mmCIF file of C-alpha atoms in Angstrom:
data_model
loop_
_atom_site.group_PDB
_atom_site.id
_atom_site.type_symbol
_atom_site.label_atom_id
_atom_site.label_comp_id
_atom_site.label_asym_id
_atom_site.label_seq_id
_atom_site.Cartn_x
_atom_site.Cartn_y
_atom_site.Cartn_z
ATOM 1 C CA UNK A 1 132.231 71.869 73.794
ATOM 2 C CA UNK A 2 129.989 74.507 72.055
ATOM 3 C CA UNK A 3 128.549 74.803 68.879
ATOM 4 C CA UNK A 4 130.689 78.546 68.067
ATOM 5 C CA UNK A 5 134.342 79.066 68.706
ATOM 6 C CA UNK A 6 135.388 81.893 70.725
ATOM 7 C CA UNK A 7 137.987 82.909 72.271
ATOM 8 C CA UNK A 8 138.082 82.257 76.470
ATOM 9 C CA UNK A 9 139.799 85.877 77.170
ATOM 10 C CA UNK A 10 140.401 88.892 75.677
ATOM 11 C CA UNK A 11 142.140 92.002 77.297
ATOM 12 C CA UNK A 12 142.344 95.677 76.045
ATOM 13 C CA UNK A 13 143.360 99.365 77.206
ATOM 14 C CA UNK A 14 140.865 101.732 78.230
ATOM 15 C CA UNK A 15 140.217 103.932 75.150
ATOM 16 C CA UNK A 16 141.787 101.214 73.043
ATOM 17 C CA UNK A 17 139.572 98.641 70.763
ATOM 18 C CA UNK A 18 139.130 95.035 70.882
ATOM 19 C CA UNK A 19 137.594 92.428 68.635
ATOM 20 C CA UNK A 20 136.014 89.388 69.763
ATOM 21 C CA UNK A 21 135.823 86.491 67.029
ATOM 22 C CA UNK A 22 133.244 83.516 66.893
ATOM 23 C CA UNK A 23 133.383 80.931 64.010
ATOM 24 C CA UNK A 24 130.859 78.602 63.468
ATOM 25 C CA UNK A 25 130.253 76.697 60.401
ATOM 26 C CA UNK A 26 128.007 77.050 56.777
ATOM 27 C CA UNK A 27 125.404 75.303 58.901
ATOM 28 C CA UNK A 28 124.820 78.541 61.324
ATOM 29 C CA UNK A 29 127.163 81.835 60.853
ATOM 30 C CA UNK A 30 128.113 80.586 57.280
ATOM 31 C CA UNK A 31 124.425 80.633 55.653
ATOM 32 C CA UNK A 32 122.508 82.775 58.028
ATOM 33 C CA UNK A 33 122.620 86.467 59.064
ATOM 34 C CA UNK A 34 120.845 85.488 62.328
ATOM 35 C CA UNK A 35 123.765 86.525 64.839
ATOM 36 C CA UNK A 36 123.589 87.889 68.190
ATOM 37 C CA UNK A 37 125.915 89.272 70.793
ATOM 38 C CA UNK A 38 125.205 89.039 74.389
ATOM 39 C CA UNK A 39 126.887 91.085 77.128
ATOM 40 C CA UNK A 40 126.816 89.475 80.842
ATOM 41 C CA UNK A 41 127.980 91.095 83.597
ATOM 42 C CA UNK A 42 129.001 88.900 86.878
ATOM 43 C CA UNK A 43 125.622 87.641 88.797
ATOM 44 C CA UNK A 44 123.205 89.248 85.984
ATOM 45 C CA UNK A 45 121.454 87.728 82.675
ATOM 46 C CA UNK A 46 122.597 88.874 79.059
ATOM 47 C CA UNK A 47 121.674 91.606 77.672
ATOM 48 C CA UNK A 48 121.392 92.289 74.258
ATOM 49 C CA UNK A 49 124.255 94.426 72.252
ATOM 50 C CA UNK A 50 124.051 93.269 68.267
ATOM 51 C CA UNK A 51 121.395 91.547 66.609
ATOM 52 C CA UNK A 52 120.818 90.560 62.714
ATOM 53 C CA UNK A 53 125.250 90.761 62.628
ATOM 54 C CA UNK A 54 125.101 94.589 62.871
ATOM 55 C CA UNK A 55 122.237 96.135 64.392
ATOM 56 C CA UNK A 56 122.033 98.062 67.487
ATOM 57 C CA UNK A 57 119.350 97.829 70.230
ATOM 58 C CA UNK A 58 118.097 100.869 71.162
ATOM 59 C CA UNK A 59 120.220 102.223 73.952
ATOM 60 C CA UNK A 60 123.306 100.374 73.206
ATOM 61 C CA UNK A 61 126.395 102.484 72.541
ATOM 62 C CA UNK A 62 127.576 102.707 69.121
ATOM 63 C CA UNK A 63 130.968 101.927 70.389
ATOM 64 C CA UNK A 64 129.466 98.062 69.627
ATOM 65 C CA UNK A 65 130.002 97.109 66.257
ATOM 66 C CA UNK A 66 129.560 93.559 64.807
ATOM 67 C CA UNK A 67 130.454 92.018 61.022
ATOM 68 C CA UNK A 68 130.474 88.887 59.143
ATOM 69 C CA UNK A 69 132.892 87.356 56.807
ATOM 70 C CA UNK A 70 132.274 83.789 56.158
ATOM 71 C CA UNK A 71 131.777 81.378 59.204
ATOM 72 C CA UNK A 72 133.093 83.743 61.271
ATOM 73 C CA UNK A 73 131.000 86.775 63.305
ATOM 74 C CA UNK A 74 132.915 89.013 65.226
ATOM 75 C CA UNK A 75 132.281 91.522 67.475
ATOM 76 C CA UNK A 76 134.700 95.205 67.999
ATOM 77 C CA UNK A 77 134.248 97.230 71.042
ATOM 78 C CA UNK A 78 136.181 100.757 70.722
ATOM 79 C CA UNK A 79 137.131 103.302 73.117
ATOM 80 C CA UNK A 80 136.996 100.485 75.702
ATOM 81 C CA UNK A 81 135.519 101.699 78.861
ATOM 82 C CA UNK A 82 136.272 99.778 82.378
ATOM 83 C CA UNK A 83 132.515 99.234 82.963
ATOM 84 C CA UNK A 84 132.939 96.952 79.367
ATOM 85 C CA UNK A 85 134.181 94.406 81.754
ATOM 86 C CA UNK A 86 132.119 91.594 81.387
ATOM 87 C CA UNK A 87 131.079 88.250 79.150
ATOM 88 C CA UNK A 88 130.409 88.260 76.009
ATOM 89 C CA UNK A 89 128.272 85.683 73.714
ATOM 90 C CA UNK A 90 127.618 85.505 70.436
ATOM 91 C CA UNK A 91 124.627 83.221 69.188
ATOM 92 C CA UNK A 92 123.052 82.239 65.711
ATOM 93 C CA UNK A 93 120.213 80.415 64.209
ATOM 94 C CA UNK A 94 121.639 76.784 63.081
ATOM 95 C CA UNK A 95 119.683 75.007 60.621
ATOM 96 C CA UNK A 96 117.178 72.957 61.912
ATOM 97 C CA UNK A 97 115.254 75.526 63.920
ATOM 98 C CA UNK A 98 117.582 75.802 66.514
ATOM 99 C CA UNK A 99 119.925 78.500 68.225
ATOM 100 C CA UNK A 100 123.366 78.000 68.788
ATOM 101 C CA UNK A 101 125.489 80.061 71.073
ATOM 102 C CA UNK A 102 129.443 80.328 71.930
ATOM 103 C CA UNK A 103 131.358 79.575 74.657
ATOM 104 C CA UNK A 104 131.374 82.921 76.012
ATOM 105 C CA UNK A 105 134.989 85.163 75.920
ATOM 106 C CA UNK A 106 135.749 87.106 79.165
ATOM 107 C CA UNK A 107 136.624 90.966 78.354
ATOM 108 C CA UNK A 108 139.445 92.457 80.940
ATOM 109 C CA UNK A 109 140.205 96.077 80.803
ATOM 110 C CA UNK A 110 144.021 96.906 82.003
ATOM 111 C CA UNK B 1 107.708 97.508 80.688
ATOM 112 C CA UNK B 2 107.104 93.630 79.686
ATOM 113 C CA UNK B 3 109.364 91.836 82.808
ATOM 114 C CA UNK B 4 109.932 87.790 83.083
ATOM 115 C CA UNK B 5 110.173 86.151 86.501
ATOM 116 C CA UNK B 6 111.145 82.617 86.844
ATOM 117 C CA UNK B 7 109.823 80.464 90.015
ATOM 118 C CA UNK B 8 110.017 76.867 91.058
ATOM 119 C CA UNK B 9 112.178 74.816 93.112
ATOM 120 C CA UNK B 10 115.626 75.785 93.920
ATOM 121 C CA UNK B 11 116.384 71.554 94.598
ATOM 122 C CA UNK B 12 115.290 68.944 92.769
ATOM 123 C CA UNK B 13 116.331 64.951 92.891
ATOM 124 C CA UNK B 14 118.192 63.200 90.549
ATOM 125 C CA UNK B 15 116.156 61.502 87.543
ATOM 126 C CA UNK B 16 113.136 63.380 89.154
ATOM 127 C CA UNK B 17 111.430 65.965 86.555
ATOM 128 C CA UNK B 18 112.553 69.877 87.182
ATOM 129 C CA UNK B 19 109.378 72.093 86.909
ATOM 130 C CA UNK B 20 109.950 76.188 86.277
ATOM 131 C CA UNK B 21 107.294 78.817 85.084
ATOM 132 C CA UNK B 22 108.144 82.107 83.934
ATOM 133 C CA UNK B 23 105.581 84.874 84.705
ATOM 134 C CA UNK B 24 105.235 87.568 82.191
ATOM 135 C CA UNK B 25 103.970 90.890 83.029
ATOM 136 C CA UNK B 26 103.454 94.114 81.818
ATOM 137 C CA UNK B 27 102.413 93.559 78.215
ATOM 138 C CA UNK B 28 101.073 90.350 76.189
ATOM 139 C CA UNK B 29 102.664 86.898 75.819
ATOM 140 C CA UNK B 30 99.648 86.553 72.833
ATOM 141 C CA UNK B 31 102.613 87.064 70.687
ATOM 142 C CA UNK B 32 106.567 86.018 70.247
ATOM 143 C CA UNK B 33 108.287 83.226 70.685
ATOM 144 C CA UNK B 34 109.469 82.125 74.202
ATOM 145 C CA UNK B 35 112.643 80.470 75.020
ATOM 146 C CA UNK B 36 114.635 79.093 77.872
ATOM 147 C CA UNK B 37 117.982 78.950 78.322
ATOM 148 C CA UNK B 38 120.054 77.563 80.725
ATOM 149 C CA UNK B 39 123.695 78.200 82.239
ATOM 150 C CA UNK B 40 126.013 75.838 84.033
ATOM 151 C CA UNK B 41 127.251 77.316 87.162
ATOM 152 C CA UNK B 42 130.659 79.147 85.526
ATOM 153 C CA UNK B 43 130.329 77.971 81.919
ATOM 154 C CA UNK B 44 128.233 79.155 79.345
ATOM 155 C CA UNK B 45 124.859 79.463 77.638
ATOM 156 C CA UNK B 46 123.020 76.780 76.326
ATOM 157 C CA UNK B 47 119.599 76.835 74.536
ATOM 158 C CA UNK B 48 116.648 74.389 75.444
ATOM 159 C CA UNK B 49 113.837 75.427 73.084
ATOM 160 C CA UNK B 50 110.870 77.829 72.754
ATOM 161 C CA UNK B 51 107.348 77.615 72.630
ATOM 162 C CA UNK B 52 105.115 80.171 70.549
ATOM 163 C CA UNK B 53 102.096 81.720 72.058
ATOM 164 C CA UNK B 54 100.116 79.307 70.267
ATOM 165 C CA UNK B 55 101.882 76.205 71.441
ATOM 166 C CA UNK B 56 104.136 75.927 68.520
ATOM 167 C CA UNK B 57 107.501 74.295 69.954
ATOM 168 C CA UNK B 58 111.242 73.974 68.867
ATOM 169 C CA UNK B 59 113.848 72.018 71.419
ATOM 170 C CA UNK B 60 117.589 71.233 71.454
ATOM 171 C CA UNK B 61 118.166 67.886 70.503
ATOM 172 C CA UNK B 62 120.580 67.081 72.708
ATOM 173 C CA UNK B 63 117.728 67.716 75.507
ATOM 174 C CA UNK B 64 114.403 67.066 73.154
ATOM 175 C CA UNK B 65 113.525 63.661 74.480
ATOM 176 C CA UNK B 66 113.225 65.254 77.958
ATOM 177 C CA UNK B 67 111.901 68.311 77.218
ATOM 178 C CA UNK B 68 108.312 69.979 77.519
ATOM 179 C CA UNK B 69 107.339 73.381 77.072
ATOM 180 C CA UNK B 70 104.377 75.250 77.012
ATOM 181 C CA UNK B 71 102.357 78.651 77.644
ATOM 182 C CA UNK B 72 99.091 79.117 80.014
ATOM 183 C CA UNK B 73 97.439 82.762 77.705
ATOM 184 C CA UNK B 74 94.812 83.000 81.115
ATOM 185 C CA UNK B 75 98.079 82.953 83.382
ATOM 186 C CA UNK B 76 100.522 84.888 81.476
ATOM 187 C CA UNK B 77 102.645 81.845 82.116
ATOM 188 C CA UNK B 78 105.171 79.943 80.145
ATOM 189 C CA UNK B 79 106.618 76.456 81.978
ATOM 190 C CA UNK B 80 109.227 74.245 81.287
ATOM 191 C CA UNK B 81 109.783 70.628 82.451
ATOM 192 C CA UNK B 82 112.845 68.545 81.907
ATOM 193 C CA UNK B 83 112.722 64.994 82.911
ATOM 194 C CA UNK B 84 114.823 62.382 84.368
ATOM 195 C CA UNK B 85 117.478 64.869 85.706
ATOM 196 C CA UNK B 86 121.317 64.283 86.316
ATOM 197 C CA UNK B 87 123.833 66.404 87.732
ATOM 198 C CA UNK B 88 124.800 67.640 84.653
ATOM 199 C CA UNK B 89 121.386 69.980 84.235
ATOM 200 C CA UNK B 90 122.429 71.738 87.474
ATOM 201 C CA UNK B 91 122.266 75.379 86.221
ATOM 202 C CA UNK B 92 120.740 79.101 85.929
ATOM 203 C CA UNK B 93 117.650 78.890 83.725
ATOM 204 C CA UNK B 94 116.868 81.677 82.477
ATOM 205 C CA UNK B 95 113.436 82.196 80.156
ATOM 206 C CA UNK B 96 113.827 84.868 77.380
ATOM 207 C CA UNK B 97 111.748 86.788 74.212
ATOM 208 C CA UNK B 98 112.483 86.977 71.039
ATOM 209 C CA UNK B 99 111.002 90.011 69.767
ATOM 210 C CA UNK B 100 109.164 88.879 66.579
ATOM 211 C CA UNK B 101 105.621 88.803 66.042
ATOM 212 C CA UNK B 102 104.951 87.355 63.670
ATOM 213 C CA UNK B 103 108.430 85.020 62.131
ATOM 214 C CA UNK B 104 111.146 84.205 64.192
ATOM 215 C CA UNK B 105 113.899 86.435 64.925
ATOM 216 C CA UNK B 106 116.403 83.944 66.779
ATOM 217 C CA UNK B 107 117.804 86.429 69.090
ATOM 218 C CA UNK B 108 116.334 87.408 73.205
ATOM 219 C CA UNK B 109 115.880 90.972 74.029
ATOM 220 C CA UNK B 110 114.318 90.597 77.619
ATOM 221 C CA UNK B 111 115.740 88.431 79.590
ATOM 222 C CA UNK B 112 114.913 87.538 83.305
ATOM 223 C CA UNK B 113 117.014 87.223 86.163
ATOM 224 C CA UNK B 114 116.982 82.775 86.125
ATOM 225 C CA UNK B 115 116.822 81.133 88.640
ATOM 226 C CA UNK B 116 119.032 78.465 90.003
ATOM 227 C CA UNK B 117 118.278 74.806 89.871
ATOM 228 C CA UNK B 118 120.633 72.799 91.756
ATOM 229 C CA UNK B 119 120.039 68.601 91.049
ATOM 230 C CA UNK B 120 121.284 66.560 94.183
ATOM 231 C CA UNK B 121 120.149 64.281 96.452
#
C-alpha cells in the first residue's frame, strides 16, 4: 500500500484533458507544497513534469499543469497527445525528512 | 550534461547485503542531495534515502535499520548497501538528484537508467 492515493488508470481522447488525483494526508500534501509529478514511460526512469505543485521544468510542455487543494495534488494534462501514454507519479515531502510517493496511475489514450 | 550510472550485481542471495554505486559524471556531486529509489518489478516507486555531499543522511524507516548510504568526492561515487535481503527488495534501483544546493528540494530531476537487482538463491 503507498503512502498517496491515486488512481490505478485513467483514459482520455486525444485532444481531450485528463486529471490525475493523489491524496495524501496533513502530514505530506496537506502541510507542504513539496509535490512532484513523475512521468515514466515503459522500460525508462521518471522524468520530471511538475515540481513545487505547479512549476514546470524547463522543456516540459505547458500542456502539464498541477494544483493543490487540501490533501489532495492533482495533476491535468490537456490536448492529450498519444505519446502522453505512460505512468504517472506524484511524490511529496512527509514530515520527518522523508519523501513519499503514489502508487503510480497508468494514462491510456483512445 | 551531469549523467548517473548505476553498477553492481545483477544477483544477490537472500539475507546477503546488496551493494550498488552510482557514478556521476559530467559536473560536481560537491553539492545536492543524492537519493535512491527503488521499483518493484511492475509496481511502483519507493524511496530509500539520500545522502548529502557531505555525508549528511536521511532513510525510509521502513528500510533504515538496513540501510547505508554514502558518497566517495575523489570517485564521484555515491553507494548504497541494504542488508539482510529478502525477496521482497527484488527491484529497479534507481539513484537520483535533487537539484538544491544548498536546502532540500524533495523532488529528482536526473534520474539514471537503475539497474535491476534480482534477490534469489
Amino acid at each position: 500500500q503507498s503512502a498517496l492515493t491515486q488512481p490505478a488508470s485513467v483514459s482520455g481522447s486525444p485532444g481531450h484533458s485528463i486529471t490525475i488525483s493523489c491524496t495524501g494526508t496533513i502530514s505530506d500534501i496537506g502541510d507542504y507544497n513539496y509535490v512532484s509529478w513523475y512521468q515514466q514511460l515503459p522500460g525508462k526512469p521518471p522524468k520530471l513534469i511538475i515540481y513545487d505543485v505547479n512549476n514546470r521544468p524547463s522543456g516540459v510542455s505547458n500542456r502539464f499543469s498541477g494544483t493543490k487543494s487540501g490533501n489532495t495534488a492533482s495533476l491535468t494534462i490537456s490536448g492529450l497527445q498519444p505519446e502522453d501514454e505512460a505512468d504517472y507519479y506524484c511524490s511529496c515531502y512527509r514530515r520527518t525528512s522523508i519523501v513519499v510517493f503514489g502508487g503510480g496511475t497508468k494514462l491510456t489514450v483512445l | 550534461q551531469v549523467q548517473l550510472q548505476e553498477s553492481g550485481p545483477g544477483l544477490v542471495k537472500p539475507s546477503e547485503t546488496l551493494s550498488l554505486t552510482c557514478s556521476v559524471s559530467g559536473g560536481s556531486i560537491t553539492s545536492n542531495y543524492w537519493s535512491w529509489i527503488r521499483q518493484p518489478p511492475g509496481k511502483g516507486l519507493e524511496w530509500i534515502g539520500h545522502v548529502s555531499y557531505s555525508g549528511t543522511t536521511n532513510y525510509n524507516p521502513s528500510l533504515k535499520s538496513r540501510v547505508t548510504m554514502s558518497v566517495d568526492t575523489s570517485k564521484r561515487q555515491l553507494s548504497l548497501k541494504l542488508s539482510y535481503v529478502t525477496a521482497a527488495d527484488t527491484a529497479v534501483y534507481y539513484c537520483a538528484r535533487d537539484p538544491s544546493k544548498v536546502v532540500v528540494d524533495w523532488y529528482f530531476d536526473l534520474w539514471g537508467r537503475g539497474t535491476l537487482v534480482t534477490v534469489s538463491s
